[in-house]
Amino acid sequence: MINNTVTGEKFSLLPQHAWVLLVCQCLNLALLVNELTRWMLLIIAVCLCWRGLTLIKPAIKPQRLIILLLACSGSIAIALSGRELGVLLSMLHLLCFAYALKSLELTSRKDFYQIVLLGVFILASVLIFSQSLFLSLFVFCLLVLNLSLLLAYFSASLNIKNNLSQSAITVLKSIPLAVVLFIVFPRVAPFWQVPSAKSAQTGLAESVTLGDIANLARSSALAFRVKFFTDIPQYNQLYWRAMVMDVFDGRTWQQSKNSWANIEEQASSLSFTQSTLNGVQTLYQVMVEPSYQRWLFSLAVVDPKSLTNNQVTIRPLPNYTIINSKPVSQTTSYQISSYTQSLLNEPLSDDQWLTSLQLPTASNPKLKAQGQQLKLNYPDEIERAQAILDMIREQDFYYTLTPPLLNRAKLGDELDQFFYQTKKGFCVHYASVFTFMMRASGVPARLVTGYLGGEYNKQSGHLSIYQYDAHAWAEIWVNGQGWVRVDPTAAVNPERVESGLSQMLQQDALFNNDLLNLHRYKHLAWINNLRLQLDALDYQWTRLVLGYSSKKQYDLLKQWFGDLHAWKVAAIIGGSLMLMMAVLWLVNLKRGKGNPPVKWLTQYQQIITQLKAKGLIKPDTMPASQFSRLVIERFPMLSKNFIGYTQCFEALMYQALSPQQKEQCLIEMDRYQRQLKKQLKQLKKTSTGSH
């Protein structure tokens, strides 16, 4: 009889706690907005809005049948989209859907526990896709907020500030063990593959049309960082190669299909002839942000021997670029060396020669005629290239991120429109025109995309290369020299090549109109210094934490403990756990000895014992505030005194009271207890009389 009464007790959260729970759900899910499909975001929004309305008007709570239909329809939609989403994103959609839907059937303590636990899993899922310092700190704060809900439920009398502080202290106590596990626990590859769908790819694309890089230059997102261990080359020598485009269809540059079809064979065999490495060695470490593409960044010419000493598998290609063995789905670090003074003189095959001269038949006739005329006027390839650069430099060409729109109805005429009419463009415009005219004049040429330059951070000594540093340039084949880099941008805007985007171009970019973007305010010294300090912190986090590979772990532990064996690792982890438990036990023991006897807990147990004698048993896991509602329902005459008694007890147990406040609470608790004992005796007399 009594157990049924206890089991039938309706679960309820205080209004302020219910709203905090809803806010937690919104914040947790907001971190995964970029990973969820639009239809899933719509379903989640409906569930959370409905939950908010039920907090205002409980009468509009959805019926169980509606929740069941919503659950079935959402699960079917996820199953149908599984092939497109992939395993990881499908499971993520299911997790987020369950998290939002569960809020509509919050009717028991079990449901409340499940929602809080799902929230922790949501936060862990966020770190699959990004582990930057500031996102990790935000996730930590949200974890504290989520756990504070549990504390608030069991100690309703505590205010929000105390709940948050207690929750933060609890999480902070776990950090020492987490650090030990991070350092010594074997690092294994993840059991999932982060999706590399086209929609997830960022940065440079595998094909380029006029205006593409201009759009990318409006983004201040980080592309990669570089730490040099030798002298840093001059800014105008920092051409970070990514992809080589050698096929042009009149509108788009892309890599030749033949070279792409043989890319694995070419990359893995290393059978192609390597350039002679000349000049000074440049040694550097690159930390690439997730792009979900295979392309990596390097200065030409890379020493292929330096690629083998990395945690990731890097493969060099004959066009002097390098690729990863799989898409870059997390921050990836590698260390390589380059010889920037070496020639790119890999011999051209007949197919490569023809591909590098190929032009569409009816494409840009004016530029074709101009190129053929240049061949007659300048027999030497270098003089011919210089003549094109002189035309760009001396005519009214303008370098801008917002070039006028070209008439795309005339397929294959866009370069003519730019060169002879609009004369306003970005790096791709000028590199495309130059490459096209050199091919038309009989010189093999190709377009290269990557990044130029980088921002030097004095505090940490590294370069940060952002998306707005994206660049395109040309390479022409010169007999006796091989591929020679020519950057037509230098003819129209030398400042871009020598020192980066000018202040005018940065204002032109407006960085996607993001008012909170600190790059917009680089002209303000104190904001720029703050931005660089934050960048230095994030760099150290990336280098020390995200860059802590299994190779670095092995080297570090071998340095500390000698030859590693499984029993040593187990002993380190076990010893650390025991040491932490001993420290916490000693701290709690010392704290317990310093405190006076807990008189109020003894008094509370006395009242609980008397109520048990009356047939009302308090479950061990039931909070005092919830038990007080059960007492009031069973014995209404105890309402006033038991509510006050419970409030005093919770204040003494969970709140940080001053000695005066504690003494006052004890006095009030004694008064309530005397009155409760009298009422309980009266209940006994009444019960005896009725018998």
XYZ file of C-alpha atoms in Angstrom:
691
model
C 0.000 0.000 0.000
C 2.711 2.427 1.000
C 5.031 1.425 -1.859
C 2.251 1.948 -4.370
C 1.687 5.389 -2.947
C 5.335 6.228 -3.282
C 5.528 4.811 -6.790
C 2.449 6.726 -7.816
C 3.919 10.035 -6.695
C 3.819 12.307 -9.764
C 7.136 13.695 -10.919
C 7.412 17.450 -11.166
C 10.176 19.977 -11.610
C 10.083 23.447 -10.159
C 9.155 25.932 -12.911
C 12.569 27.602 -12.904
C 14.305 24.229 -13.183
C 12.038 23.160 -16.031
C 12.932 26.303 -17.965
C 16.652 25.804 -17.289
C 16.340 22.263 -18.642
C 14.720 23.585 -21.831
C 17.449 26.206 -22.225
C 20.078 23.468 -21.776
C 18.465 21.421 -24.525
C 18.436 24.387 -26.897
C 22.087 25.250 -26.195
C 23.253 21.650 -26.499
C 21.514 21.140 -29.825
C 22.601 24.538 -31.154
C 26.197 23.271 -31.236
C 25.192 20.655 -33.836
C 23.178 22.891 -36.152
C 25.739 22.572 -38.962
C 25.648 18.775 -38.808
C 21.851 18.328 -38.891
C 19.606 18.457 -41.924
C 16.975 21.169 -42.242
C 14.053 18.791 -41.816
C 15.560 17.436 -38.602
C 16.112 20.970 -37.298
C 12.440 21.679 -38.037
C 11.293 18.594 -36.089
C 13.532 19.509 -33.153
C 12.232 23.090 -33.174
C 8.634 21.837 -33.092
C 9.360 19.551 -30.112
C 11.175 22.203 -28.097
C 8.596 24.912 -28.844
C 5.808 22.551 -27.841
C 7.679 21.808 -24.624
C 7.940 25.547 -23.934
C 4.211 25.979 -24.475
C 3.430 23.158 -22.024
C 5.447 24.996 -19.378
C 3.193 28.019 -19.914
C -0.062 26.097 -20.344
C 0.167 22.489 -19.057
C -3.240 21.712 -20.564
C -1.802 21.609 -24.115
C 0.543 18.727 -23.311
C 0.553 16.336 -26.325
C -1.227 13.019 -26.015
C 0.755 9.802 -26.047
C -0.594 8.857 -29.492
C 0.738 12.086 -31.003
C 4.173 11.473 -29.463
C 4.127 7.911 -30.822
C 3.252 9.107 -34.350
C 5.946 11.767 -34.211
C 8.513 9.215 -33.038
C 7.618 6.759 -35.809
C 7.645 9.389 -38.569
C 10.979 10.816 -37.427
C 12.590 7.369 -37.204
C 11.341 6.450 -40.685
C 12.697 9.715 -42.114
C 16.121 9.031 -40.555
C 16.101 5.465 -41.922
C 15.232 6.661 -45.441
C 18.031 9.251 -45.318
C 20.562 6.796 -43.926
C 22.331 6.114 -47.219
C 22.855 9.806 -47.859
C 23.781 10.692 -44.273
C 26.066 7.786 -43.508
C 26.282 5.807 -40.275
C 27.683 8.517 -38.028
C 25.302 11.308 -39.061
C 22.336 8.913 -38.993
C 23.127 7.987 -35.392
C 23.623 11.659 -34.564
C 20.213 12.519 -36.044
C 18.619 9.727 -34.030
C 20.299 10.916 -30.831
C 19.213 14.538 -31.306
C 15.690 13.481 -32.293
C 15.321 11.339 -29.152
C 16.730 14.159 -27.018
C 14.169 16.666 -28.286
C 11.230 14.247 -28.321
C 11.889 13.007 -24.794
C 11.122 16.466 -23.421
C 7.467 15.986 -24.432
C 7.025 13.003 -22.122
C 8.813 14.206 -19.019
C 6.514 12.467 -16.524
C 8.862 10.574 -14.207
C 12.222 10.862 -12.578
C 13.516 8.212 -14.979
C 12.618 10.477 -17.924
C 14.460 13.344 -16.260
C 17.599 11.234 -15.800
C 17.445 10.111 -19.431
C 17.209 13.676 -20.727
C 20.201 14.815 -18.680
C 22.218 11.772 -19.796
C 21.288 12.345 -23.442
C 22.433 15.947 -23.046
C 25.873 14.735 -21.945
C 26.051 12.458 -24.995
C 25.072 15.393 -27.223
C 27.956 17.453 -25.824
C 30.363 14.563 -26.393
C 29.134 14.311 -29.994
C 29.985 17.958 -30.600
C 33.668 17.203 -30.022
C 33.656 14.640 -32.836
C 33.398 17.420 -35.391
C 35.524 20.133 -33.778
C 37.899 20.279 -30.838
C 39.013 23.907 -30.871
C 39.968 25.470 -27.546
C 37.053 27.872 -27.317
C 34.451 25.317 -28.385
C 35.868 22.875 -25.810
C 35.582 25.517 -23.085
C 31.985 26.227 -24.122
C 31.184 22.504 -24.021
C 32.739 22.340 -20.525
C 30.501 25.199 -19.340
C 27.425 23.514 -20.794
C 28.399 20.261 -19.072
C 28.502 22.106 -15.755
C 25.089 23.627 -16.488
C 23.592 20.229 -17.396
C 24.922 18.548 -14.274
C 23.718 21.413 -12.108
C 20.161 20.365 -13.033
C 20.657 17.078 -11.196
C 21.915 18.929 -8.143
C 19.004 21.375 -8.354
C 16.517 18.514 -8.434
C 17.913 16.898 -5.284
C 18.389 20.195 -3.438
C 15.608 22.505 -4.485
C 16.444 25.042 -1.788
C 19.852 25.825 -3.319
C 19.960 28.847 -5.605
C 21.258 28.647 -9.172
C 24.622 30.159 -8.256
C 25.297 27.522 -5.606
C 24.172 24.728 -7.922
C 26.546 25.889 -10.654
C 29.484 26.270 -8.270
C 28.958 22.819 -6.754
C 28.606 21.265 -10.193
C 31.772 23.013 -11.435
C 33.740 21.801 -8.404
C 32.577 18.236 -9.040
C 33.679 18.363 -12.688
C 37.002 20.006 -11.819
C 37.772 17.186 -9.389
C 37.710 14.754 -12.312
C 40.264 16.716 -14.359
C 43.449 15.229 -12.766
C 42.356 11.690 -13.644
C 41.307 12.851 -17.128
C 44.777 14.330 -17.660
C 46.458 11.091 -16.596
C 44.240 9.053 -18.911
C 44.905 11.495 -21.747
C 48.666 11.135 -21.333
C 49.021 7.382 -20.757
C 45.904 5.656 -22.114
C 46.657 4.005 -25.497
C 45.498 6.185 -28.366
C 43.518 4.183 -30.895
C 41.903 5.167 -34.159
C 38.186 6.071 -33.929
C 35.610 3.420 -34.739
C 33.803 5.761 -37.142
C 34.617 7.814 -40.193
C 33.554 11.442 -40.015
C 31.447 12.125 -43.134
C 33.115 13.704 -46.132
C 30.034 14.676 -48.088
C 30.286 17.543 -50.555
C 28.185 19.708 -48.261
C 30.708 19.214 -45.481
C 33.754 20.195 -47.539
C 35.313 23.556 -46.784
C 38.055 25.647 -48.327
C 39.277 25.250 -51.884
C 37.179 23.179 -54.279
C 38.372 20.555 -56.740
C 37.316 22.811 -59.609
C 37.501 26.577 -60.054
C 35.337 29.025 -61.984
C 35.669 32.780 -62.179
C 34.720 34.312 -58.846
C 35.048 31.169 -56.716
C 38.109 32.240 -54.740
C 36.733 35.788 -54.456
C 33.801 34.309 -52.527
C 36.189 32.266 -50.378
C 38.263 35.390 -49.650
C 35.293 36.809 -47.742
C 35.749 34.136 -45.072
C 38.077 34.569 -42.104
C 37.888 30.891 -41.146
C 41.231 29.312 -40.334
C 42.622 27.045 -43.069
C 45.869 25.885 -41.447
C 48.783 26.980 -39.257
C 52.507 26.652 -39.887
C 55.440 26.601 -37.475
C 58.870 27.058 -39.100
C 61.958 25.469 -37.541
C 64.248 27.296 -39.962
C 64.190 30.848 -41.291
C 60.760 31.908 -42.541
C 60.798 32.629 -46.297
C 59.781 36.046 -47.565
C 56.049 36.662 -47.794
C 56.113 36.627 -51.619
C 57.656 33.133 -51.529
C 54.944 31.591 -49.344
C 52.958 29.959 -52.143
C 51.148 27.074 -50.430
C 50.313 24.581 -53.191
C 47.083 22.591 -52.976
C 45.811 21.577 -56.451
C 46.976 21.847 -60.046
C 44.264 22.478 -62.656
C 45.223 21.532 -66.218
C 41.826 21.134 -67.963
C 39.696 24.112 -69.043
C 36.263 23.776 -70.649
C 35.738 27.482 -71.346
C 34.325 28.240 -67.901
C 35.792 25.882 -65.285
C 39.302 24.746 -64.442
C 39.740 21.234 -63.085
C 42.235 18.414 -62.845
C 42.547 16.062 -65.781
C 40.591 12.840 -65.392
C 43.530 10.735 -66.488
C 45.768 12.110 -63.779
C 42.993 11.685 -61.198
C 42.340 8.096 -62.280
C 46.001 7.207 -61.737
C 46.473 9.325 -58.630
C 46.682 6.370 -56.233
C 49.183 4.556 -58.415
C 51.272 7.678 -58.917
C 51.202 8.647 -55.253
C 51.966 5.233 -53.812
C 54.616 4.080 -56.241
C 56.850 7.178 -56.107
C 58.117 5.939 -59.454
C 58.199 9.410 -61.003
C 61.497 11.224 -61.235
C 62.109 13.615 -58.385
C 63.473 17.090 -58.950
C 66.997 17.767 -57.844
C 66.740 19.399 -54.436
C 68.794 22.585 -54.433
C 69.318 25.487 -52.070
C 68.520 25.854 -48.398
C 66.247 23.387 -46.622
C 63.047 24.847 -45.123
C 61.721 22.704 -42.268
C 58.199 23.345 -40.961
C 55.154 21.811 -39.275
C 51.661 22.239 -40.732
C 48.450 21.904 -38.699
C 45.488 21.633 -41.078
C 41.909 22.334 -40.038
C 39.209 19.829 -41.105
C 38.319 20.327 -44.766
C 36.894 16.848 -45.545
C 39.172 16.776 -48.575
C 42.450 14.961 -49.172
C 44.525 17.930 -50.283
C 47.333 19.085 -48.011
C 49.452 22.225 -48.248
C 53.169 22.617 -48.834
C 55.840 24.794 -50.379
C 57.456 23.397 -53.520
C 59.601 21.379 -53.793
C 58.867 18.901 -50.975
C 61.540 16.406 -49.980
C 59.691 13.055 -50.296
C 61.857 11.519 -47.569
C 60.423 13.968 -45.023
C 56.899 12.650 -45.632
C 57.532 9.264 -44.063
C 58.105 10.456 -40.485
C 54.513 11.516 -39.826
C 51.563 9.981 -38.050
C 49.383 10.444 -41.158
C 50.111 8.832 -44.512
C 51.123 11.587 -46.949
C 51.609 10.909 -50.629
C 53.447 13.173 -53.092
C 52.121 13.680 -56.615
C 54.064 14.383 -59.825
C 52.590 17.904 -59.989
C 54.444 18.830 -56.765
C 51.413 18.693 -54.497
C 50.772 16.310 -51.610
C 47.627 14.499 -50.471
C 46.470 12.629 -47.382
C 45.528 8.968 -47.587
C 41.959 9.876 -46.531
C 39.866 13.057 -46.192
C 41.001 15.421 -43.448
C 38.125 15.120 -40.966
C 39.947 16.409 -37.887
C 42.844 18.710 -37.124
C 45.850 17.033 -38.732
C 49.512 17.792 -38.100
C 52.500 16.848 -40.239
C 56.140 17.939 -40.463
C 57.916 18.209 -43.816
C 60.847 19.952 -45.456
C 60.949 21.849 -48.766
C 63.615 23.300 -51.029
C 62.009 26.446 -52.406
C 64.896 27.220 -54.774
C 64.617 23.892 -56.606
C 63.271 23.695 -60.137
C 59.979 22.002 -60.928
C 61.530 20.160 -63.868
C 59.733 16.824 -63.828
C 59.773 15.727 -67.525
C 56.435 16.056 -69.333
C 54.933 13.081 -71.094
C 53.277 13.532 -74.490
C 49.821 13.343 -72.876
C 50.752 15.957 -70.281
C 52.155 18.201 -72.992
C 48.957 18.019 -75.030
C 46.746 18.479 -71.963
C 48.683 21.618 -70.963
C 48.035 23.130 -74.418
C 44.378 22.088 -74.755
C 41.757 24.812 -75.339
C 38.043 24.527 -76.186
C 37.415 25.015 -79.894
C 34.989 27.958 -79.758
C 36.225 29.464 -76.518
C 37.208 33.136 -76.103
C 38.184 33.866 -79.733
C 39.650 37.299 -78.987
C 42.097 35.957 -76.442
C 43.039 33.137 -78.816
C 43.855 35.621 -81.551
C 45.796 37.766 -79.087
C 47.826 34.750 -77.970
C 48.662 33.740 -81.531
C 49.793 37.291 -82.269
C 52.040 37.235 -79.201
C 53.679 34.075 -80.527
C 54.656 35.936 -83.669
C 55.849 39.030 -81.810
C 57.745 37.243 -78.994
C 59.414 33.948 -79.909
C 60.848 33.566 -76.399
C 58.442 32.125 -73.789
C 59.625 34.404 -70.982
C 59.296 37.549 -73.110
C 55.842 36.404 -74.212
C 54.740 35.983 -70.589
C 56.178 39.374 -69.693
C 54.247 40.989 -72.550
C 50.956 39.684 -71.091
C 51.902 40.969 -67.645
C 52.746 44.382 -69.149
C 49.289 44.540 -70.746
C 47.658 43.828 -67.396
C 49.879 46.344 -65.611
C 49.538 49.194 -68.132
C 45.856 48.941 -68.997
C 42.939 49.913 -66.754
C 42.615 46.637 -64.896
C 41.308 46.638 -61.338
C 41.756 44.048 -58.554
C 38.535 43.538 -56.583
C 36.613 40.937 -54.591
C 33.348 42.087 -56.155
C 33.842 41.965 -59.931
C 30.861 42.732 -62.178
C 28.760 39.781 -63.276
C 29.671 38.257 -66.623
C 27.126 37.169 -69.212
C 27.160 33.420 -68.763
C 24.599 32.944 -71.517
C 27.533 33.168 -73.931
C 29.279 29.930 -73.020
C 33.033 30.109 -73.458
C 33.172 33.893 -73.813
C 33.648 34.930 -70.187
C 37.409 35.501 -70.297
C 36.958 37.725 -73.353
C 34.310 39.732 -71.506
C 36.628 40.211 -68.533
C 39.797 41.094 -70.454
C 38.284 43.399 -73.044
C 35.208 44.839 -71.297
C 34.848 44.729 -67.499
C 38.602 44.653 -66.607
C 37.715 44.029 -62.951
C 38.471 40.739 -61.270
C 40.189 38.695 -58.586
C 43.198 36.358 -58.757
C 41.348 33.603 -60.656
C 40.379 36.073 -63.398
C 43.955 37.141 -64.028
C 45.490 33.679 -63.651
C 42.861 32.212 -66.011
C 43.436 34.861 -68.694
C 47.210 34.498 -68.453
C 47.096 30.684 -68.655
C 44.644 30.782 -71.564
C 46.748 33.245 -73.580
C 49.973 31.315 -72.955
C 48.315 28.134 -74.206
C 46.964 29.998 -77.222
C 50.525 31.140 -77.970
C 51.815 27.544 -77.883
C 53.296 27.407 -74.358
C 52.145 24.638 -71.968
C 50.493 26.321 -68.990
C 48.354 25.356 -66.026
C 46.527 26.983 -63.146
C 47.478 26.288 -59.514
C 45.265 26.936 -56.488
C 46.324 27.197 -52.874
C 47.086 29.982 -50.419
C 49.496 32.881 -50.394
C 51.301 34.256 -47.353
C 49.981 34.054 -43.831
C 49.727 36.148 -40.683
C 52.708 35.956 -38.328
C 51.928 35.762 -34.616
C 54.838 37.075 -32.529
C 53.560 35.558 -29.295
C 53.785 31.959 -30.472
C 55.981 32.337 -33.562
C 53.602 30.658 -35.996
C 51.826 31.621 -39.216
C 48.038 31.499 -39.470
C 46.688 31.046 -42.982
C 43.015 31.950 -43.335
C 40.519 31.311 -46.106
C 40.874 34.910 -47.256
C 44.501 34.028 -48.126
C 43.233 31.660 -50.846
C 44.961 32.368 -54.129
C 45.390 31.199 -57.717
C 48.420 31.618 -59.959
C 49.825 30.186 -63.179
C 52.751 27.991 -64.171
C 54.288 27.847 -67.642
C 56.687 25.310 -69.072
C 60.062 26.737 -70.024
C 62.627 24.524 -71.679
C 65.600 23.939 -69.417
C 63.754 25.220 -66.311
C 60.574 23.165 -66.126
C 57.446 24.687 -64.594
C 57.972 28.360 -63.767
C 55.571 30.188 -61.462
C 54.007 33.377 -62.816
C 51.549 35.328 -60.660
C 49.575 37.814 -62.789
C 48.098 39.290 -59.604
C 51.470 40.968 -58.997
C 50.958 42.990 -62.182
C 47.647 44.492 -61.099
C 48.007 44.515 -57.290
C 51.623 44.051 -56.091
C 50.573 44.621 -52.470
C 48.549 41.392 -52.479
C 51.639 39.376 -53.363
C 54.078 41.271 -51.154
C 52.076 41.625 -47.935
C 48.530 40.231 -48.309
C 45.098 41.752 -48.790
C 45.190 45.530 -48.600
C 43.066 47.428 -46.094
C 40.801 48.444 -48.948
C 40.252 44.831 -50.020
C 39.595 43.784 -46.436
C 36.875 46.403 -46.193
C 35.636 45.196 -49.572
C 35.402 41.640 -48.210
C 33.523 42.666 -45.031
C 34.082 39.048 -43.942
C 30.545 37.973 -44.792
C 29.100 40.941 -42.858
C 29.853 39.256 -39.529
C 29.846 42.099 -37.004
C 31.342 39.875 -34.301
C 34.299 38.863 -36.454
C 37.459 40.295 -34.875
C 39.160 40.403 -38.289
C 36.896 43.315 -39.171
C 38.572 45.404 -36.477
C 42.247 44.710 -37.188
C 42.784 48.464 -37.544
C 42.033 48.835 -33.801
C 45.280 47.988 -32.005
C 43.808 46.622 -28.767
C 41.282 44.403 -30.551
C 43.953 43.111 -32.909
C 46.253 42.324 -29.964
C 43.404 40.470 -28.248
C 42.721 38.508 -31.441
C 46.394 37.517 -31.740
C 46.523 36.441 -28.080
C 43.455 34.243 -28.558
C 45.002 32.840 -31.728
C 48.226 32.027 -29.829
C 46.233 30.205 -27.134
C 44.333 28.193 -29.705
C 47.603 27.350 -31.475
C 49.111 25.946 -28.261
C 45.933 23.940 -27.633
C 46.116 22.538 -31.171
C 49.827 21.729 -30.866
C 49.848 20.204 -27.372
C 46.393 18.617 -27.076
C 44.965 17.966 -30.527
C 48.416 17.217 -31.905
C 49.173 14.638 -29.196
C 49.473 11.641 -31.503
C 50.241 8.038 -30.636
C 53.825 8.590 -31.804
C 54.267 11.569 -29.458
C 52.658 9.571 -26.658
C 55.036 6.673 -27.196
C 58.087 8.949 -27.284
C 57.002 10.790 -24.124
C 56.220 7.665 -22.088
C 59.404 5.980 -23.244
C 61.342 9.010 -22.080
C 59.628 8.864 -18.662
C 59.346 5.117 -18.001
C 61.710 3.406 -20.433
C 60.476 0.458 -22.489
C 56.696 0.361 -22.430
C 54.687 -2.718 -21.553
C 50.962 -3.208 -21.036
C 51.446 -3.847 -17.317
C 53.249 -0.512 -16.910
C 50.395 1.402 -18.519
C 47.845 -0.462 -16.368
C 49.925 0.235 -13.251
C 50.147 3.951 -14.052
C 46.395 4.254 -14.599
C 45.527 2.170 -11.539
C 48.025 3.980 -9.330
C 46.740 7.370 -10.459
C 43.152 6.352 -9.724
C 44.058 5.093 -6.256
C 46.097 8.224 -5.536
C 43.174 10.451 -6.517
C 40.745 8.486 -4.356
C 43.156 8.682 -1.416
C 43.570 12.441 -1.811
C 39.802 13.001 -1.993
C 39.286 10.745 1.048
C 41.856 12.672 3.075
C 40.349 16.013 2.044
C 36.861 14.885 3.031
C 38.178 13.363 6.265
C 39.904 16.606 7.220
C 36.829 18.603 6.329
C 34.663 16.260 8.403
C 36.902 16.587 11.447
C 36.832 20.345 11.198
C 33.045 20.527 11.163
C 30.812 20.248 14.234
C 28.538 17.193 14.536
C 25.718 17.330 12.005
C 22.913 17.836 14.475
C 20.263 18.653 11.862
C 20.787 15.370 10.023
C 20.185 13.423 13.243
C 17.047 15.445 13.924
C 15.739 14.872 10.405
C 16.287 11.130 10.704
C 14.257 11.142 13.927
C 11.253 12.673 12.147
C 11.677 10.235 9.222
C 11.638 7.347 11.727
C 8.448 8.629 13.333
C 6.760 8.995 9.944
C 7.838 5.448 9.085
C 6.029 4.296 12.203
C 2.929 6.001 10.824
C 3.230 3.982 7.603
C 4.964 6.537 5.386
C 8.408 5.391 4.228
C 10.878 7.755 2.572
C 12.822 6.107 -0.287
C 16.570 6.626 0.056
C 16.843 8.287 -3.356
C 13.920 10.679 -2.904
C 14.923 14.328 -2.314
C 13.711 15.999 0.880
C 11.653 18.546 -1.063
C 9.797 15.825 -2.963
C 9.221 13.815 0.210
C 7.700 16.898 1.846
C 5.027 16.979 -0.892
C 4.304 13.317 -0.180
C 3.960 14.042 3.566
C 1.594 16.939 2.900
C -0.553 14.767 0.650
C -0.740 11.999 3.294
C -0.943 14.195 6.410
C -2.321 17.668 5.483
C -2.250 18.836 9.091
C 1.586 18.706 9.040
C 1.830 21.003 5.982
C 2.981 24.281 7.518
C 5.477 22.865 9.988
C 6.924 20.179 7.686
C 7.499 22.632 4.815
C 9.386 24.983 7.122
C 11.244 22.048 8.664
C 12.340 20.790 5.222
C 13.471 24.241 4.102
C 15.645 24.610 7.199
C 17.097 21.128 6.708
C 18.011 21.738 3.031
C 19.516 25.122 3.838
C 21.731 23.562 6.515
C 22.686 20.639 4.277
C 23.424 22.375 0.981
C 23.809 26.130 1.406
C 26.979 27.938 2.439
C 25.603 29.671 5.549
C 27.368 32.013 7.885
C 27.642 30.946 11.555
C 24.822 33.356 12.460
C 22.562 32.041 9.692
C 23.332 28.459 10.647
C 22.467 29.133 14.293
C 19.191 30.811 13.299
C 18.263 27.831 11.081
C 18.971 25.400 13.891
C 16.716 27.385 16.252
C 13.882 27.373 13.711
C 14.414 23.688 12.981
C 14.202 22.860 16.693
C 10.944 24.822 16.944
C 9.443 23.048 13.913
C 10.573 19.673 15.266
C 8.885 20.191 18.647
C 5.639 21.103 16.916
C 5.889 18.139 14.541
C 6.444 15.728 17.419
C 3.316 17.058 19.145
C 1.299 16.714 15.938
C 2.598 13.185 15.358
C 1.598 12.239 18.914
C -1.812 13.772 18.273
C -2.046 11.620 15.149
C -1.358 8.571 17.304
C -4.116 9.515 19.788
C -6.550 10.188 16.987
C -5.667 6.869 15.396
C -6.112 5.070 18.782
C -9.443 6.766 19.400
C -10.759 5.774 16.024
C -9.917 2.160 16.731
